[in-house]
CSV table of C-alpha atoms in Angstrom, one decimal:
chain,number,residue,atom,x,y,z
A,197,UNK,CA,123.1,107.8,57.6
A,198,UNK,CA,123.2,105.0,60.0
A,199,UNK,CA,125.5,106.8,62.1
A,200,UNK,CA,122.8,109.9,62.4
A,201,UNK,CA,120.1,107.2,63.3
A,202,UNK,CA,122.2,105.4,65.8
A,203,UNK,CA,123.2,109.0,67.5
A,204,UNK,CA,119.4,110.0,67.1
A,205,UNK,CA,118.0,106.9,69.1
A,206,UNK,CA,120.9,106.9,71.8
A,207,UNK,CA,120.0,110.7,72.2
A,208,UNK,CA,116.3,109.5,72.7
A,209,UNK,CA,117.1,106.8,75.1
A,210,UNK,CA,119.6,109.4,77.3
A,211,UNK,CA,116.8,111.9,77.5
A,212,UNK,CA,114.0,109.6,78.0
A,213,UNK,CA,116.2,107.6,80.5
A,214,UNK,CA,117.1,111.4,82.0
A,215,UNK,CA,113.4,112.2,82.1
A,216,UNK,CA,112.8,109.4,84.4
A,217,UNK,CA,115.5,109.9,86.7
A,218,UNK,CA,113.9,113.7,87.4
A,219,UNK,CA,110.5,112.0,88.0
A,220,UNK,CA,111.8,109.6,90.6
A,221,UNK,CA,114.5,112.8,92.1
A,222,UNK,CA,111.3,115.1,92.5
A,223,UNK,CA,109.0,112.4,93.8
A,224,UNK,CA,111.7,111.1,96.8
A,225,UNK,CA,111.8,114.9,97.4
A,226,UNK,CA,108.7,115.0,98.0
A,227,UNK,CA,108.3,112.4,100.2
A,228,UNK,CA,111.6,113.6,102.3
A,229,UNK,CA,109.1,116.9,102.5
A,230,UNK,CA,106.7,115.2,104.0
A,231,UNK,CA,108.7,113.2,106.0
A,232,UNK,CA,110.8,116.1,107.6
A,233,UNK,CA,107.7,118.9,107.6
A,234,UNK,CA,106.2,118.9,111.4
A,235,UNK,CA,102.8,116.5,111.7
A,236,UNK,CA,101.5,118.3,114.9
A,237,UNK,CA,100.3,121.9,115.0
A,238,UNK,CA,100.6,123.5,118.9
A,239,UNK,CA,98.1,121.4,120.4
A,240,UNK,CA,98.1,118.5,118.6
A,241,UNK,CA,98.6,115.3,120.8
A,242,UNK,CA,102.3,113.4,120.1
A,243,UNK,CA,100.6,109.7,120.7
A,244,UNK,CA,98.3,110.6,117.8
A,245,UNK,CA,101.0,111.6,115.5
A,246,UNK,CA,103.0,109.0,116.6
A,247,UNK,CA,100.1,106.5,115.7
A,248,UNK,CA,99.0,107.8,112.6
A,249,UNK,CA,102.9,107.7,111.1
A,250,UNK,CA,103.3,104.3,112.2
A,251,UNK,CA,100.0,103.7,110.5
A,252,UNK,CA,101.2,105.1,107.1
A,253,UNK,CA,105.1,103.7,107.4
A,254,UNK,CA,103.7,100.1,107.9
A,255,UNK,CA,101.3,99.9,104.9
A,256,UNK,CA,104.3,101.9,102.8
A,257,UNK,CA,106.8,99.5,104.0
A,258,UNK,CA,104.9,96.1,104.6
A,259,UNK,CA,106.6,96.3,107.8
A,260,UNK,CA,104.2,94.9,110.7
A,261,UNK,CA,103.8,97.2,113.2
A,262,UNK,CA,102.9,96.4,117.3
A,263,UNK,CA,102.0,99.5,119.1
A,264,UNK,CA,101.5,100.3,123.2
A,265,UNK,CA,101.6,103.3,123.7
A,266,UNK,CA,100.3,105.7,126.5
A,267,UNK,CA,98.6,109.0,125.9
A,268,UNK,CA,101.5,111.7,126.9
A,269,UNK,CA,101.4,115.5,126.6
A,270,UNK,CA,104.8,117.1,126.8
A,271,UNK,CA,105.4,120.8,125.2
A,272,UNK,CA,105.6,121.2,121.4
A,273,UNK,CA,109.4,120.6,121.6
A,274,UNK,CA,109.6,118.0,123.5
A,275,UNK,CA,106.8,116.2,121.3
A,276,UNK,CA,108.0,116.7,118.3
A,277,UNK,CA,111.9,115.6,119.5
A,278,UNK,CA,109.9,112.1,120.9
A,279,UNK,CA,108.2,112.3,117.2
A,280,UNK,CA,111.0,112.6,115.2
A,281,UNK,CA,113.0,109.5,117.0
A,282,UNK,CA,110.5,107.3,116.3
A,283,UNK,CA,110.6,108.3,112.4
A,284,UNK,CA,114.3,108.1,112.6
A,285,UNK,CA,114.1,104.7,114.0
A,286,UNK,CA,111.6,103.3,111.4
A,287,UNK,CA,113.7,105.2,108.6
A,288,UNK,CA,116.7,103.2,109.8
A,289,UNK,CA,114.8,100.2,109.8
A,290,UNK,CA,114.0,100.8,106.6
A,291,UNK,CA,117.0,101.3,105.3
A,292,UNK,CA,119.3,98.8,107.7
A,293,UNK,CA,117.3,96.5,108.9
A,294,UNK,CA,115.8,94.1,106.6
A,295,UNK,CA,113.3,93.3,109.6
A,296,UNK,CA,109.7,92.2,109.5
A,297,UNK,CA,108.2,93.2,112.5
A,298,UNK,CA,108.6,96.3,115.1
A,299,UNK,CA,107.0,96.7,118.4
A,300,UNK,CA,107.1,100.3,120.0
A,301,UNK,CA,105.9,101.1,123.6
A,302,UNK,CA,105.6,104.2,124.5
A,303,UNK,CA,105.3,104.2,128.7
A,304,UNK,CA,104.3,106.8,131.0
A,305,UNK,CA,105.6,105.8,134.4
A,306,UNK,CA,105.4,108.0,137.8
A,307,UNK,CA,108.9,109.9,137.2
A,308,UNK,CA,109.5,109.3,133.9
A,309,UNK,CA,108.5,108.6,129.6
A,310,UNK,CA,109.6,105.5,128.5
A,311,UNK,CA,110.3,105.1,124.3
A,312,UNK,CA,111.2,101.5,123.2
A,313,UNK,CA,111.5,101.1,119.2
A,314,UNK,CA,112.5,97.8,118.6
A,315,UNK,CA,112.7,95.4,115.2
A,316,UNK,CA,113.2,91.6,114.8
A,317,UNK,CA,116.1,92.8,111.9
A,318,UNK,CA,119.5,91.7,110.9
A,319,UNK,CA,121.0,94.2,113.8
A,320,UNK,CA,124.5,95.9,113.6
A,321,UNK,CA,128.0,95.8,115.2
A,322,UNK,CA,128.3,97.4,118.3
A,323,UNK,CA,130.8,100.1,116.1
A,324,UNK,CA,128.0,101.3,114.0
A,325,UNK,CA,125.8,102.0,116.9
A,326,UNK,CA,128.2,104.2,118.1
A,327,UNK,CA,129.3,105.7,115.3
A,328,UNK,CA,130.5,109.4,114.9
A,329,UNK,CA,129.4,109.7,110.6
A,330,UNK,CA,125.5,108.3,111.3
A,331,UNK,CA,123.8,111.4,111.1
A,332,UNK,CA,120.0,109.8,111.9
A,333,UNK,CA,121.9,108.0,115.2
A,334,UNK,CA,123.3,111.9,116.0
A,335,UNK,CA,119.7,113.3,114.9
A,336,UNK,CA,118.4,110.6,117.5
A,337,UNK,CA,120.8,111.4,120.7
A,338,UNK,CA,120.8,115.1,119.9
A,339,UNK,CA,116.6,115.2,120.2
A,340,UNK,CA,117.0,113.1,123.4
A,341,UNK,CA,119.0,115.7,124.7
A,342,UNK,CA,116.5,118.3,124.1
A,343,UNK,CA,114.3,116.2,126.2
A,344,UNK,CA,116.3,116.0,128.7
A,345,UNK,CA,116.4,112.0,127.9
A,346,UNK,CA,118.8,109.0,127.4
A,347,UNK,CA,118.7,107.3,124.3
A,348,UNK,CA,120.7,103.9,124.4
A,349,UNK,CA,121.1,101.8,121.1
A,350,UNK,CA,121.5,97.8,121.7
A,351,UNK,CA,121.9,95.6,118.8
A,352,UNK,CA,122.0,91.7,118.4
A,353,UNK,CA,119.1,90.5,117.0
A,354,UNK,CA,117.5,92.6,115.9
A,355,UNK,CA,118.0,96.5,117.0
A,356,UNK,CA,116.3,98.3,120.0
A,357,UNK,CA,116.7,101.9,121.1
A,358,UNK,CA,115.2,103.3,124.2
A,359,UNK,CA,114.3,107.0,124.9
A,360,UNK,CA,114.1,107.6,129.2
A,361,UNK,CA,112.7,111.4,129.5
A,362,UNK,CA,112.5,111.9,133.5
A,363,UNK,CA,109.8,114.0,134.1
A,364,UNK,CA,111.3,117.0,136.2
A,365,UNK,CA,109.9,117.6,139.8
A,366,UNK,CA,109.3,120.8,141.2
């Protein structure tokens, strides 16, 4: 008999304990959905989208935020690969960084865009920056690419990645 009460409570505990594990699965799901779905229709403007995550990533974080950025309009492509650096970068520092502050500028010069992302964090060796298996660094120099950019990654204290988009003259 205590055998069948001892099984009947673990049984309890595994499925209540299982139940809870779904809840947190579907809700990081549905956050990642968020995350990942595009923020900006056709005309929406990039420096708004860009504010507005920051905005919502610092008061889900307690991260402190420092923005300067200039308005820029760039196709949808090319806003939403500008976009999605940024959230990779903040992801990262999410994940890596352990920091407390970043400052982004976001600089429109004569001949080109200017992207600096960069946290007062614990920073990484110069072999992780460049390393093959990071999929969110790939995601990161593959968008510049799109753009027709250079994304550089410097880390000592703290990490800072640039974005250089040349604007193209006709």
């Amino acid at each position: 008999l205590n055998d069948n009460l001892y099984n009947e409570t673990t049984r309890q505990t595994r499925i209540h304990n299982m139940n809870k594990m779904i809840d947190e699965a579907a809700l990081k799901t549905r956050r990642i959905s968020y995350e990942l779905r595009p923020l900006m229709p056709d005309n929406f403007d990039p420096t708004s989208a860009i504010r507005q995550y920051c905005i919502d990533w610092a008061e889900r974080t307690g991260v402190k935020v420092n923005l300067s950025i200039d308005s820029v309009i760039f196709n949808y492509e090319k806003s939403l690969a500008i976009f999605r650096i940024v959230q990779e970068a903040l992801t990262n520092v999410t994940r890596h960084a352990n920091a407390t502050s970043v400052k982004i500028d976001l600089i429109h010069t004569r001949d080109s865009l200017n992207l600096v992302i960069e946290d007062d964090g614990i920073g990484m060796s110069e072999e992780k920056t460049c390393q093959q298996k990071s999929y969110g660094i790939i995601g990161m120099k593959e968008r510049a690419e799109l753009c027709n950019g250079i994304l550089t990654i410097h880390s000592d204290r703290g990490t800072t990645v640039e974005l250089t988009v040349p604007f193209i003259k006709h």
